[in-house]
Amino acid sequence: MNVNIEPEWKEALASEFEKPYFKDLTDFVRHEYAAGTCYPAGRNIFNAFWQTPLSRVRVVILGQDPYHDVNQAHGLCFSVQPGVPFPPSLQNIFKEVSAETGAPIPADGNLTRWAEQGVFLLNTCLTVRAHQAFSHSGKGWETFTDAVIQTLGSRRTGLVFLLWGAPAGRKASLIDQSKHLVLRSAHPSPLSAYRGFFGNGHFTRCNEYLTQQGTSPIIW
């Protein structure tokens, strides 16, 4: 199946695109986008892969499904375009970055600047129906993104996986923790941020590990 995805990722995931579940997923997504409003825009479904090719990934942040309100999702987990108000989870992420590093809260919520440094901003599901959270879950995206995580784990070494919340935390079983650093905590949403996301030290610990691996830290 010819999927419009960054060439390195296309080669690495070629066998996945030929599996029956992926054809069913593709048919479902095409029908959903034709029938009503879905996010992100079709051109941005694989944006995380275009922004951070396989060979450049250094850190993986795993979200859930895309933001489902107007003008928010653009294919990078937790990220919004300039001019869009910060969703609550992103506000809490920036608060934790500031608390750990002293960096000021940025002017916009576009995390492309992280992606360009090698932070792979992957959602568990890559699409969603407008205003209906989790509406595209259980359709095959989770199987695909499991394969993405396993591909990263097997083809690369010395990556940092930041898994926030129970759904992301369950992905830890897919990762060889003798080859990679896996950091788990509560999700940054207002419902759980005070139960272990705030104060988790993930951004500092991530950079310490990257430095130990002989690579530059992320400018959060």
mmCIF file with all atom_site columns, C-alpha atoms in Angstrom:
data_model
loop_
_atom_site.group_PDB
_atom_site.id
_atom_site.type_symbol
_atom_site.label_atom_id
_atom_site.label_alt_id
_atom_site.label_comp_id
_atom_site.label_asym_id
_atom_site.label_entity_id
_atom_site.label_seq_id
_atom_site.pdbx_PDB_ins_code
_atom_site.Cartn_x
_atom_site.Cartn_y
_atom_site.Cartn_z
_atom_site.occupancy
_atom_site.B_iso_or_equiv
_atom_site.pdbx_formal_charge
_atom_site.auth_seq_id
_atom_site.auth_comp_id
_atom_site.auth_asym_id
_atom_site.auth_atom_id
_atom_site.pdbx_PDB_model_num
ATOM 1   C CA . MET A 1 1   ? 0.000   0.000  0.000  1.00 0.00 ? 1   MET A CA 1
ATOM 2   C CA . ASN A 1 2   ? 1.370   3.411  -0.958 1.00 0.00 ? 2   ASN A CA 1
ATOM 3   C CA . VAL A 1 3   ? 1.290   5.513  2.207  1.00 0.00 ? 3   VAL A CA 1
ATOM 4   C CA . ASN A 1 4   ? 2.491   9.128  2.110  1.00 0.00 ? 4   ASN A CA 1
ATOM 5   C CA . ILE A 1 5   ? 5.048   8.957  4.886  1.00 0.00 ? 5   ILE A CA 1
ATOM 6   C CA . GLU A 1 6   ? 8.673   10.036 5.327  1.00 0.00 ? 6   GLU A CA 1
ATOM 7   C CA . PRO A 1 7   ? 10.995  7.692  3.329  1.00 0.00 ? 7   PRO A CA 1
ATOM 8   C CA . GLU A 1 8   ? 13.002  6.267  6.262  1.00 0.00 ? 8   GLU A CA 1
ATOM 9   C CA . TRP A 1 9   ? 9.814   5.423  8.110  1.00 0.00 ? 9   TRP A CA 1
ATOM 10  C CA . LYS A 1 10  ? 8.198   4.103  4.930  1.00 0.00 ? 10  LYS A CA 1
ATOM 11  C CA . GLU A 1 11  ? 11.019  1.597  4.470  1.00 0.00 ? 11  GLU A CA 1
ATOM 12  C CA . ALA A 1 12  ? 11.036  0.547  8.123  1.00 0.00 ? 12  ALA A CA 1
ATOM 13  C CA . LEU A 1 13  ? 7.261   0.058  8.268  1.00 0.00 ? 13  LEU A CA 1
ATOM 14  C CA . ALA A 1 14  ? 6.740   -1.329 4.757  1.00 0.00 ? 14  ALA A CA 1
ATOM 15  C CA . SER A 1 15  ? 5.550   -4.731 5.968  1.00 0.00 ? 15  SER A CA 1
ATOM 16  C CA . GLU A 1 16  ? 3.054   -3.091 8.332  1.00 0.00 ? 16  GLU A CA 1
ATOM 17  C CA . PHE A 1 17  ? 1.388   -1.212 5.490  1.00 0.00 ? 17  PHE A CA 1
ATOM 18  C CA . GLU A 1 18  ? 0.662   -4.495 3.706  1.00 0.00 ? 18  GLU A CA 1
ATOM 19  C CA . LYS A 1 19  ? -1.148  -6.155 6.597  1.00 0.00 ? 19  LYS A CA 1
ATOM 20  C CA . PRO A 1 20  ? -4.933  -6.620 6.420  1.00 0.00 ? 20  PRO A CA 1
ATOM 21  C CA . TYR A 1 21  ? -5.596  -4.542 9.541  1.00 0.00 ? 21  TYR A CA 1
ATOM 22  C CA . PHE A 1 22  ? -3.871  -1.529 7.974  1.00 0.00 ? 22  PHE A CA 1
ATOM 23  C CA . LYS A 1 23  ? -6.020  -1.741 4.840  1.00 0.00 ? 23  LYS A CA 1
ATOM 24  C CA . ASP A 1 24  ? -9.111  -1.889 7.056  1.00 0.00 ? 24  ASP A CA 1
ATOM 25  C CA . LEU A 1 25  ? -7.806  1.085  9.046  1.00 0.00 ? 25  LEU A CA 1
ATOM 26  C CA . THR A 1 26  ? -7.145  3.075  5.884  1.00 0.00 ? 26  THR A CA 1
ATOM 27  C CA . ASP A 1 27  ? -10.646 2.356  4.578  1.00 0.00 ? 27  ASP A CA 1
ATOM 28  C CA . PHE A 1 28  ? -12.144 3.438  7.914  1.00 0.00 ? 28  PHE A CA 1
ATOM 29  C CA . VAL A 1 29  ? -10.166 6.688  8.036  1.00 0.00 ? 29  VAL A CA 1
ATOM 30  C CA . ARG A 1 30  ? -11.033 7.601  4.447  1.00 0.00 ? 30  ARG A CA 1
ATOM 31  C CA . HIS A 1 31  ? -14.717 7.014  5.155  1.00 0.00 ? 31  HIS A CA 1
ATOM 32  C CA . GLU A 1 32  ? -14.596 9.106  8.338  1.00 0.00 ? 32  GLU A CA 1
ATOM 33  C CA . TYR A 1 33  ? -12.888 12.040 6.635  1.00 0.00 ? 33  TYR A CA 1
ATOM 34  C CA . ALA A 1 34  ? -15.387 11.900 3.761  1.00 0.00 ? 34  ALA A CA 1
ATOM 35  C CA . ALA A 1 35  ? -18.385 11.692 6.099  1.00 0.00 ? 35  ALA A CA 1
ATOM 36  C CA . GLY A 1 36  ? -17.559 14.557 8.462  1.00 0.00 ? 36  GLY A CA 1
ATOM 37  C CA . THR A 1 37  ? -14.899 16.685 10.106 1.00 0.00 ? 37  THR A CA 1
ATOM 38  C CA . CYS A 1 38  ? -11.883 14.826 11.509 1.00 0.00 ? 38  CYS A CA 1
ATOM 39  C CA . TYR A 1 39  ? -8.552  15.958 12.865 1.00 0.00 ? 39  TYR A CA 1
ATOM 40  C CA . PRO A 1 40  ? -5.785  16.542 12.058 1.00 0.00 ? 40  PRO A CA 1
ATOM 41  C CA . ALA A 1 41  ? -6.049  17.607 8.422  1.00 0.00 ? 41  ALA A CA 1
ATOM 42  C CA . GLY A 1 42  ? -5.251  14.688 6.142  1.00 0.00 ? 42  GLY A CA 1
ATOM 43  C CA . ARG A 1 43  ? -1.871  16.131 5.166  1.00 0.00 ? 43  ARG A CA 1
ATOM 44  C CA . ASN A 1 44  ? -0.847  16.158 8.843  1.00 0.00 ? 44  ASN A CA 1
ATOM 45  C CA . ILE A 1 45  ? -1.823  12.626 9.879  1.00 0.00 ? 45  ILE A CA 1
ATOM 46  C CA . PHE A 1 46  ? 1.805   11.477 9.606  1.00 0.00 ? 46  PHE A CA 1
ATOM 47  C CA . ASN A 1 47  ? 3.326   14.848 10.539 1.00 0.00 ? 47  ASN A CA 1
ATOM 48  C CA . ALA A 1 48  ? 5.310   13.417 13.467 1.00 0.00 ? 48  ALA A CA 1
ATOM 49  C CA . PHE A 1 49  ? 7.079   11.057 11.069 1.00 0.00 ? 49  PHE A CA 1
ATOM 50  C CA . TRP A 1 50  ? 7.933   13.829 8.601  1.00 0.00 ? 50  TRP A CA 1
ATOM 51  C CA . GLN A 1 51  ? 9.233   16.133 11.332 1.00 0.00 ? 51  GLN A CA 1
ATOM 52  C CA . THR A 1 52  ? 11.409  13.438 12.965 1.00 0.00 ? 52  THR A CA 1
ATOM 53  C CA . PRO A 1 53  ? 12.786  10.744 10.626 1.00 0.00 ? 53  PRO A CA 1
ATOM 54  C CA . LEU A 1 54  ? 13.701  7.411  12.195 1.00 0.00 ? 54  LEU A CA 1
ATOM 55  C CA . SER A 1 55  ? 17.441  8.047  12.258 1.00 0.00 ? 55  SER A CA 1
ATOM 56  C CA . ARG A 1 56  ? 16.979  11.375 14.063 1.00 0.00 ? 56  ARG A CA 1
ATOM 57  C CA . VAL A 1 57  ? 14.742  10.188 16.903 1.00 0.00 ? 57  VAL A CA 1
ATOM 58  C CA . ARG A 1 58  ? 16.333  10.636 20.329 1.00 0.00 ? 58  ARG A CA 1
ATOM 59  C CA . VAL A 1 59  ? 13.285  10.981 22.593 1.00 0.00 ? 59  VAL A CA 1
ATOM 60  C CA . VAL A 1 60  ? 9.761   9.580  22.256 1.00 0.00 ? 60  VAL A CA 1
ATOM 61  C CA . ILE A 1 61  ? 6.738   11.233 23.896 1.00 0.00 ? 61  ILE A CA 1
ATOM 62  C CA . LEU A 1 62  ? 3.565   9.198  23.550 1.00 0.00 ? 62  LEU A CA 1
ATOM 63  C CA . GLY A 1 63  ? 0.176   10.904 23.639 1.00 0.00 ? 63  GLY A CA 1
ATOM 64  C CA . GLN A 1 64  ? -3.320  9.428  23.284 1.00 0.00 ? 64  GLN A CA 1
ATOM 65  C CA . ASP A 1 65  ? -5.496  10.638 20.416 1.00 0.00 ? 65  ASP A CA 1
ATOM 66  C CA . PRO A 1 66  ? -5.259  14.051 18.717 1.00 0.00 ? 66  PRO A CA 1
ATOM 67  C CA . TYR A 1 67  ? -6.963  17.153 20.061 1.00 0.00 ? 67  TYR A CA 1
ATOM 68  C CA . HIS A 1 68  ? -10.520 17.118 18.745 1.00 0.00 ? 68  HIS A CA 1
ATOM 69  C CA . ASP A 1 69  ? -11.436 20.812 18.721 1.00 0.00 ? 69  ASP A CA 1
ATOM 70  C CA . VAL A 1 70  ? -11.075 23.293 15.859 1.00 0.00 ? 70  VAL A CA 1
ATOM 71  C CA . ASN A 1 71  ? -7.558  24.342 14.786 1.00 0.00 ? 71  ASN A CA 1
ATOM 72  C CA . GLN A 1 72  ? -5.774  22.369 17.510 1.00 0.00 ? 72  GLN A CA 1
ATOM 73  C CA . ALA A 1 73  ? -4.329  19.095 16.202 1.00 0.00 ? 73  ALA A CA 1
ATOM 74  C CA . HIS A 1 74  ? -1.574  19.153 13.597 1.00 0.00 ? 74  HIS A CA 1
ATOM 75  C CA . GLY A 1 75  ? -0.064  15.697 13.950 1.00 0.00 ? 75  GLY A CA 1
ATOM 76  C CA . LEU A 1 76  ? 2.329   16.168 16.877 1.00 0.00 ? 76  LEU A CA 1
ATOM 77  C CA . CYS A 1 77  ? 1.128   14.958 20.272 1.00 0.00 ? 77  CYS A CA 1
ATOM 78  C CA . PHE A 1 78  ? 0.303   17.720 22.765 1.00 0.00 ? 78  PHE A CA 1
ATOM 79  C CA . SER A 1 79  ? 1.243   20.414 20.221 1.00 0.00 ? 79  SER A CA 1
ATOM 80  C CA . VAL A 1 80  ? -0.955  23.222 18.860 1.00 0.00 ? 80  VAL A CA 1
ATOM 81  C CA . GLN A 1 81  ? -0.339  25.782 16.150 1.00 0.00 ? 81  GLN A CA 1
ATOM 82  C CA . PRO A 1 82  ? 0.793   29.330 16.987 1.00 0.00 ? 82  PRO A CA 1
ATOM 83  C CA . GLY A 1 83  ? -2.090  31.512 18.114 1.00 0.00 ? 83  GLY A CA 1
ATOM 84  C CA . VAL A 1 84  ? -4.106  28.592 19.507 1.00 0.00 ? 84  VAL A CA 1
ATOM 85  C CA . PRO A 1 85  ? -4.644  28.748 23.299 1.00 0.00 ? 85  PRO A CA 1
ATOM 86  C CA . PHE A 1 86  ? -2.739  26.093 25.234 1.00 0.00 ? 86  PHE A CA 1
ATOM 87  C CA . PRO A 1 87  ? -4.903  23.077 26.100 1.00 0.00 ? 87  PRO A CA 1
ATOM 88  C CA . PRO A 1 88  ? -4.705  22.196 29.822 1.00 0.00 ? 88  PRO A CA 1
ATOM 89  C CA . SER A 1 89  ? -2.279  19.265 29.395 1.00 0.00 ? 89  SER A CA 1
ATOM 90  C CA . LEU A 1 90  ? 0.117   21.421 27.398 1.00 0.00 ? 90  LEU A CA 1
ATOM 91  C CA . GLN A 1 91  ? -0.097  24.162 30.017 1.00 0.00 ? 91  GLN A CA 1
ATOM 92  C CA . ASN A 1 92  ? 0.965   21.622 32.634 1.00 0.00 ? 92  ASN A CA 1
ATOM 93  C CA . ILE A 1 93  ? 3.807   20.322 30.465 1.00 0.00 ? 93  ILE A CA 1
ATOM 94  C CA . PHE A 1 94  ? 5.182   23.847 30.117 1.00 0.00 ? 94  PHE A CA 1
ATOM 95  C CA . LYS A 1 95  ? 4.789   24.432 33.866 1.00 0.00 ? 95  LYS A CA 1
ATOM 96  C CA . GLU A 1 96  ? 6.863   21.328 34.594 1.00 0.00 ? 96  GLU A CA 1
ATOM 97  C CA . VAL A 1 97  ? 9.521   22.290 32.032 1.00 0.00 ? 97  VAL A CA 1
ATOM 98  C CA . SER A 1 98  ? 9.749   25.730 33.642 1.00 0.00 ? 98  SER A CA 1
ATOM 99  C CA . ALA A 1 99  ? 9.920   24.285 37.158 1.00 0.00 ? 99  ALA A CA 1
ATOM 100 C CA . GLU A 1 100 ? 12.732  21.905 36.181 1.00 0.00 ? 100 GLU A CA 1
ATOM 101 C CA . THR A 1 101 ? 14.798  24.088 33.871 1.00 0.00 ? 101 THR A CA 1
ATOM 102 C CA . GLY A 1 102 ? 13.879  27.678 34.700 1.00 0.00 ? 102 GLY A CA 1
ATOM 103 C CA . ALA A 1 103 ? 12.834  28.255 31.081 1.00 0.00 ? 103 ALA A CA 1
ATOM 104 C CA . PRO A 1 104 ? 10.004  30.757 30.617 1.00 0.00 ? 104 PRO A CA 1
ATOM 105 C CA . ILE A 1 105 ? 6.605   29.588 29.369 1.00 0.00 ? 105 ILE A CA 1
ATOM 106 C CA . PRO A 1 106 ? 6.876   29.856 25.556 1.00 0.00 ? 106 PRO A CA 1
ATOM 107 C CA . ALA A 1 107 ? 4.838   32.272 23.475 1.00 0.00 ? 107 ALA A CA 1
ATOM 108 C CA . ASP A 1 108 ? 3.152   29.500 21.511 1.00 0.00 ? 108 ASP A CA 1
ATOM 109 C CA . GLY A 1 109 ? 2.367   25.811 21.858 1.00 0.00 ? 109 GLY A CA 1
ATOM 110 C CA . ASN A 1 110 ? 3.879   24.600 18.596 1.00 0.00 ? 110 ASN A CA 1
ATOM 111 C CA . LEU A 1 111 ? 6.222   21.739 19.550 1.00 0.00 ? 111 LEU A CA 1
ATOM 112 C CA . THR A 1 112 ? 7.773   21.491 16.099 1.00 0.00 ? 112 THR A CA 1
ATOM 113 C CA . ARG A 1 113 ? 10.857  22.984 17.749 1.00 0.00 ? 113 ARG A CA 1
ATOM 114 C CA . TRP A 1 114 ? 11.079  19.832 19.883 1.00 0.00 ? 114 TRP A CA 1
ATOM 115 C CA . ALA A 1 115 ? 10.459  17.529 16.911 1.00 0.00 ? 115 ALA A CA 1
ATOM 116 C CA . GLU A 1 116 ? 13.292  19.155 14.987 1.00 0.00 ? 116 GLU A CA 1
ATOM 117 C CA . GLN A 1 117 ? 15.652  18.279 17.848 1.00 0.00 ? 117 GLN A CA 1
ATOM 118 C CA . GLY A 1 118 ? 14.736  14.589 17.676 1.00 0.00 ? 118 GLY A CA 1
ATOM 119 C CA . VAL A 1 119 ? 11.684  14.425 19.961 1.00 0.00 ? 119 VAL A CA 1
ATOM 120 C CA . PHE A 1 120 ? 9.228   12.062 18.277 1.00 0.00 ? 120 PHE A CA 1
ATOM 121 C CA . LEU A 1 121 ? 5.759   13.299 19.254 1.00 0.00 ? 121 LEU A CA 1
ATOM 122 C CA . LEU A 1 122 ? 3.583   10.250 18.643 1.00 0.00 ? 122 LEU A CA 1
ATOM 123 C CA . ASN A 1 123 ? -0.079  9.772  19.477 1.00 0.00 ? 123 ASN A CA 1
ATOM 124 C CA . THR A 1 124 ? -1.440  6.270  20.128 1.00 0.00 ? 124 THR A CA 1
ATOM 125 C CA . CYS A 1 125 ? -4.219  7.038  17.612 1.00 0.00 ? 125 CYS A CA 1
ATOM 126 C CA . LEU A 1 126 ? -3.364  9.366  14.738 1.00 0.00 ? 126 LEU A CA 1
ATOM 127 C CA . THR A 1 127 ? -6.879  10.588 13.895 1.00 0.00 ? 127 THR A CA 1
ATOM 128 C CA . VAL A 1 128 ? -10.108 11.539 15.678 1.00 0.00 ? 128 VAL A CA 1
ATOM 129 C CA . ARG A 1 129 ? -13.646 12.676 14.817 1.00 0.00 ? 129 ARG A CA 1
ATOM 130 C CA . ALA A 1 130 ? -14.326 16.337 15.646 1.00 0.00 ? 130 ALA A CA 1
ATOM 131 C CA . HIS A 1 131 ? -15.436 16.860 19.247 1.00 0.00 ? 131 HIS A CA 1
ATOM 132 C CA . GLN A 1 132 ? -15.472 13.119 19.999 1.00 0.00 ? 132 GLN A CA 1
ATOM 133 C CA . ALA A 1 133 ? -12.476 11.941 22.011 1.00 0.00 ? 133 ALA A CA 1
ATOM 134 C CA . PHE A 1 134 ? -11.318 8.367  21.359 1.00 0.00 ? 134 PHE A CA 1
ATOM 135 C CA . SER A 1 135 ? -13.735 8.068  18.406 1.00 0.00 ? 135 SER A CA 1
ATOM 136 C CA . HIS A 1 136 ? -11.058 6.408  16.241 1.00 0.00 ? 136 HIS A CA 1
ATOM 137 C CA . SER A 1 137 ? -9.673  4.149  18.941 1.00 0.00 ? 137 SER A CA 1
ATOM 138 C CA . GLY A 1 138 ? -9.897  0.395  18.501 1.00 0.00 ? 138 GLY A CA 1
ATOM 139 C CA . LYS A 1 139 ? -9.797  0.679  14.702 1.00 0.00 ? 139 LYS A CA 1
ATOM 140 C CA . GLY A 1 140 ? -6.166  -0.296 14.158 1.00 0.00 ? 140 GLY A CA 1
ATOM 141 C CA . TRP A 1 141 ? -4.120  2.761  15.022 1.00 0.00 ? 141 TRP A CA 1
ATOM 142 C CA . GLU A 1 142 ? -2.993  1.207  18.316 1.00 0.00 ? 142 GLU A CA 1
ATOM 143 C CA . THR A 1 143 ? -1.654  -1.840 16.461 1.00 0.00 ? 143 THR A CA 1
ATOM 144 C CA . PHE A 1 144 ? 0.213   0.431  14.065 1.00 0.00 ? 144 PHE A CA 1
ATOM 145 C CA . THR A 1 145 ? 1.741   2.625  16.762 1.00 0.00 ? 145 THR A CA 1
ATOM 146 C CA . ASP A 1 146 ? 2.764   -0.467 18.744 1.00 0.00 ? 146 ASP A CA 1
ATOM 147 C CA . ALA A 1 147 ? 4.712   -1.505 15.635 1.00 0.00 ? 147 ALA A CA 1
ATOM 148 C CA . VAL A 1 148 ? 6.267   1.969  15.452 1.00 0.00 ? 148 VAL A CA 1
ATOM 149 C CA . ILE A 1 149 ? 7.474   1.715  19.050 1.00 0.00 ? 149 ILE A CA 1
ATOM 150 C CA . GLN A 1 150 ? 8.834   -1.788 18.484 1.00 0.00 ? 150 GLN A CA 1
ATOM 151 C CA . THR A 1 151 ? 10.635  -0.590 15.345 1.00 0.00 ? 151 THR A CA 1
ATOM 152 C CA . LEU A 1 152 ? 12.288  2.219  17.275 1.00 0.00 ? 152 LEU A CA 1
ATOM 153 C CA . GLY A 1 153 ? 13.233  -0.138 20.083 1.00 0.00 ? 153 GLY A CA 1
ATOM 154 C CA . SER A 1 154 ? 14.836  -2.702 17.809 1.00 0.00 ? 154 SER A CA 1
ATOM 155 C CA . ARG A 1 155 ? 16.554  -0.420 15.284 1.00 0.00 ? 155 ARG A CA 1
ATOM 156 C CA . ARG A 1 156 ? 17.904  2.189  17.679 1.00 0.00 ? 156 ARG A CA 1
ATOM 157 C CA . THR A 1 157 ? 19.720  2.281  21.031 1.00 0.00 ? 157 THR A CA 1
ATOM 158 C CA . GLY A 1 158 ? 19.932  4.912  23.744 1.00 0.00 ? 158 GLY A CA 1
ATOM 159 C CA . LEU A 1 159 ? 16.491  6.438  23.257 1.00 0.00 ? 159 LEU A CA 1
ATOM 160 C CA . VAL A 1 160 ? 14.400  8.022  26.002 1.00 0.00 ? 160 VAL A CA 1
ATOM 161 C CA . PHE A 1 161 ? 10.714  7.088  26.176 1.00 0.00 ? 161 PHE A CA 1
ATOM 162 C CA . LEU A 1 162 ? 8.492   9.445  28.199 1.00 0.00 ? 162 LEU A CA 1
ATOM 163 C CA . LEU A 1 163 ? 5.292   7.557  28.996 1.00 0.00 ? 163 LEU A CA 1
ATOM 164 C CA . TRP A 1 164 ? 2.678   9.664  30.762 1.00 0.00 ? 164 TRP A CA 1
ATOM 165 C CA . GLY A 1 165 ? -0.539  8.087  32.004 1.00 0.00 ? 165 GLY A CA 1
ATOM 166 C CA . ALA A 1 166 ? -1.686  4.487  32.179 1.00 0.00 ? 166 ALA A CA 1
ATOM 167 C CA . PRO A 1 167 ? -2.310  3.877  28.439 1.00 0.00 ? 167 PRO A CA 1
ATOM 168 C CA . ALA A 1 168 ? 1.169   5.123  27.518 1.00 0.00 ? 168 ALA A CA 1
ATOM 169 C CA . GLY A 1 169 ? 2.700   3.305  30.484 1.00 0.00 ? 169 GLY A CA 1
ATOM 170 C CA . ARG A 1 170 ? 1.426   -0.011 29.167 1.00 0.00 ? 170 ARG A CA 1
ATOM 171 C CA . LYS A 1 171 ? 3.656   0.435  26.126 1.00 0.00 ? 171 LYS A CA 1
ATOM 172 C CA . ALA A 1 172 ? 6.709   -0.050 28.352 1.00 0.00 ? 172 ALA A CA 1
ATOM 173 C CA . SER A 1 173 ? 6.406   -3.806 27.799 1.00 0.00 ? 173 SER A CA 1
ATOM 174 C CA . LEU A 1 174 ? 7.246   -3.237 24.112 1.00 0.00 ? 174 LEU A CA 1
ATOM 175 C CA . ILE A 1 175 ? 10.590  -1.600 24.913 1.00 0.00 ? 175 ILE A CA 1
ATOM 176 C CA . ASP A 1 176 ? 13.905  -3.277 25.809 1.00 0.00 ? 176 ASP A CA 1
ATOM 177 C CA . GLN A 1 177 ? 14.854  -1.301 28.904 1.00 0.00 ? 177 GLN A CA 1
ATOM 178 C CA . SER A 1 178 ? 18.413  -2.624 28.772 1.00 0.00 ? 178 SER A CA 1
ATOM 179 C CA . LYS A 1 179 ? 18.853  -0.568 25.574 1.00 0.00 ? 179 LYS A CA 1
ATOM 180 C CA . HIS A 1 180 ? 16.699  2.470  26.329 1.00 0.00 ? 180 HIS A CA 1
ATOM 181 C CA . LEU A 1 181 ? 15.594  4.715  29.196 1.00 0.00 ? 181 LEU A CA 1
ATOM 182 C CA . VAL A 1 182 ? 11.879  4.462  29.995 1.00 0.00 ? 182 VAL A CA 1
ATOM 183 C CA . LEU A 1 183 ? 10.381  7.116  32.278 1.00 0.00 ? 183 LEU A CA 1
ATOM 184 C CA . ARG A 1 184 ? 6.778   6.712  33.445 1.00 0.00 ? 184 ARG A CA 1
ATOM 185 C CA . SER A 1 185 ? 4.491   9.014  35.423 1.00 0.00 ? 185 SER A CA 1
ATOM 186 C CA . ALA A 1 186 ? 0.939   10.293 35.686 1.00 0.00 ? 186 ALA A CA 1
ATOM 187 C CA . HIS A 1 187 ? -0.532  12.108 32.690 1.00 0.00 ? 187 HIS A CA 1
ATOM 188 C CA . PRO A 1 188 ? -0.223  15.926 32.512 1.00 0.00 ? 188 PRO A CA 1
ATOM 189 C CA . SER A 1 189 ? -3.993  16.422 32.281 1.00 0.00 ? 189 SER A CA 1
ATOM 190 C CA . PRO A 1 190 ? -5.579  18.449 35.104 1.00 0.00 ? 190 PRO A CA 1
ATOM 191 C CA . LEU A 1 191 ? -7.239  15.259 36.358 1.00 0.00 ? 191 LEU A CA 1
ATOM 192 C CA . SER A 1 192 ? -3.931  13.582 37.151 1.00 0.00 ? 192 SER A CA 1
ATOM 193 C CA . ALA A 1 193 ? -1.049  16.064 36.944 1.00 0.00 ? 193 ALA A CA 1
ATOM 194 C CA . TYR A 1 194 ? -0.935  16.518 40.720 1.00 0.00 ? 194 TYR A CA 1
ATOM 195 C CA . ARG A 1 195 ? -0.777  12.751 41.216 1.00 0.00 ? 195 ARG A CA 1
ATOM 196 C CA . GLY A 1 196 ? 2.746   12.369 39.900 1.00 0.00 ? 196 GLY A CA 1
ATOM 197 C CA . PHE A 1 197 ? 3.319   14.388 36.736 1.00 0.00 ? 197 PHE A CA 1
ATOM 198 C CA . PHE A 1 198 ? 4.350   17.566 38.508 1.00 0.00 ? 198 PHE A CA 1
ATOM 199 C CA . GLY A 1 199 ? 7.780   16.999 39.991 1.00 0.00 ? 199 GLY A CA 1
ATOM 200 C CA . ASN A 1 200 ? 8.539   13.868 37.941 1.00 0.00 ? 200 ASN A CA 1
ATOM 201 C CA . GLY A 1 201 ? 11.847  15.340 36.754 1.00 0.00 ? 201 GLY A CA 1
ATOM 202 C CA . HIS A 1 202 ? 11.462  13.753 33.333 1.00 0.00 ? 202 HIS A CA 1
ATOM 203 C CA . PHE A 1 203 ? 12.851  16.620 31.284 1.00 0.00 ? 203 PHE A CA 1
ATOM 204 C CA . THR A 1 204 ? 15.996  16.864 33.412 1.00 0.00 ? 204 THR A CA 1
ATOM 205 C CA . ARG A 1 205 ? 16.475  13.092 33.627 1.00 0.00 ? 205 ARG A CA 1
ATOM 206 C CA . CYS A 1 206 ? 16.019  12.799 29.878 1.00 0.00 ? 206 CYS A CA 1
ATOM 207 C CA . ASN A 1 207 ? 18.762  15.337 29.197 1.00 0.00 ? 207 ASN A CA 1
ATOM 208 C CA . GLU A 1 208 ? 21.102  13.731 31.725 1.00 0.00 ? 208 GLU A CA 1
ATOM 209 C CA . TYR A 1 209 ? 20.716  10.403 29.928 1.00 0.00 ? 209 TYR A CA 1
ATOM 210 C CA . LEU A 1 210 ? 21.236  11.957 26.484 1.00 0.00 ? 210 LEU A CA 1
ATOM 211 C CA . THR A 1 211 ? 24.420  13.616 27.733 1.00 0.00 ? 211 THR A CA 1
ATOM 212 C CA . GLN A 1 212 ? 25.626  10.268 29.079 1.00 0.00 ? 212 GLN A CA 1
ATOM 213 C CA . GLN A 1 213 ? 24.970  8.813  25.620 1.00 0.00 ? 213 GLN A CA 1
ATOM 214 C CA . GLY A 1 214 ? 27.241  11.458 24.116 1.00 0.00 ? 214 GLY A CA 1
ATOM 215 C CA . THR A 1 215 ? 24.506  13.498 22.453 1.00 0.00 ? 215 THR A CA 1
ATOM 216 C CA . SER A 1 216 ? 23.299  17.026 23.058 1.00 0.00 ? 216 SER A CA 1
ATOM 217 C CA . PRO A 1 217 ? 20.450  17.734 25.470 1.00 0.00 ? 217 PRO A CA 1
ATOM 218 C CA . ILE A 1 218 ? 17.031  18.849 24.270 1.00 0.00 ? 218 ILE A CA 1
ATOM 219 C CA . ILE A 1 219 ? 16.289  22.557 24.559 1.00 0.00 ? 219 ILE A CA 1
ATOM 220 C CA . TRP A 1 220 ? 12.843  22.265 26.100 1.00 0.00 ? 220 TRP A CA 1
#
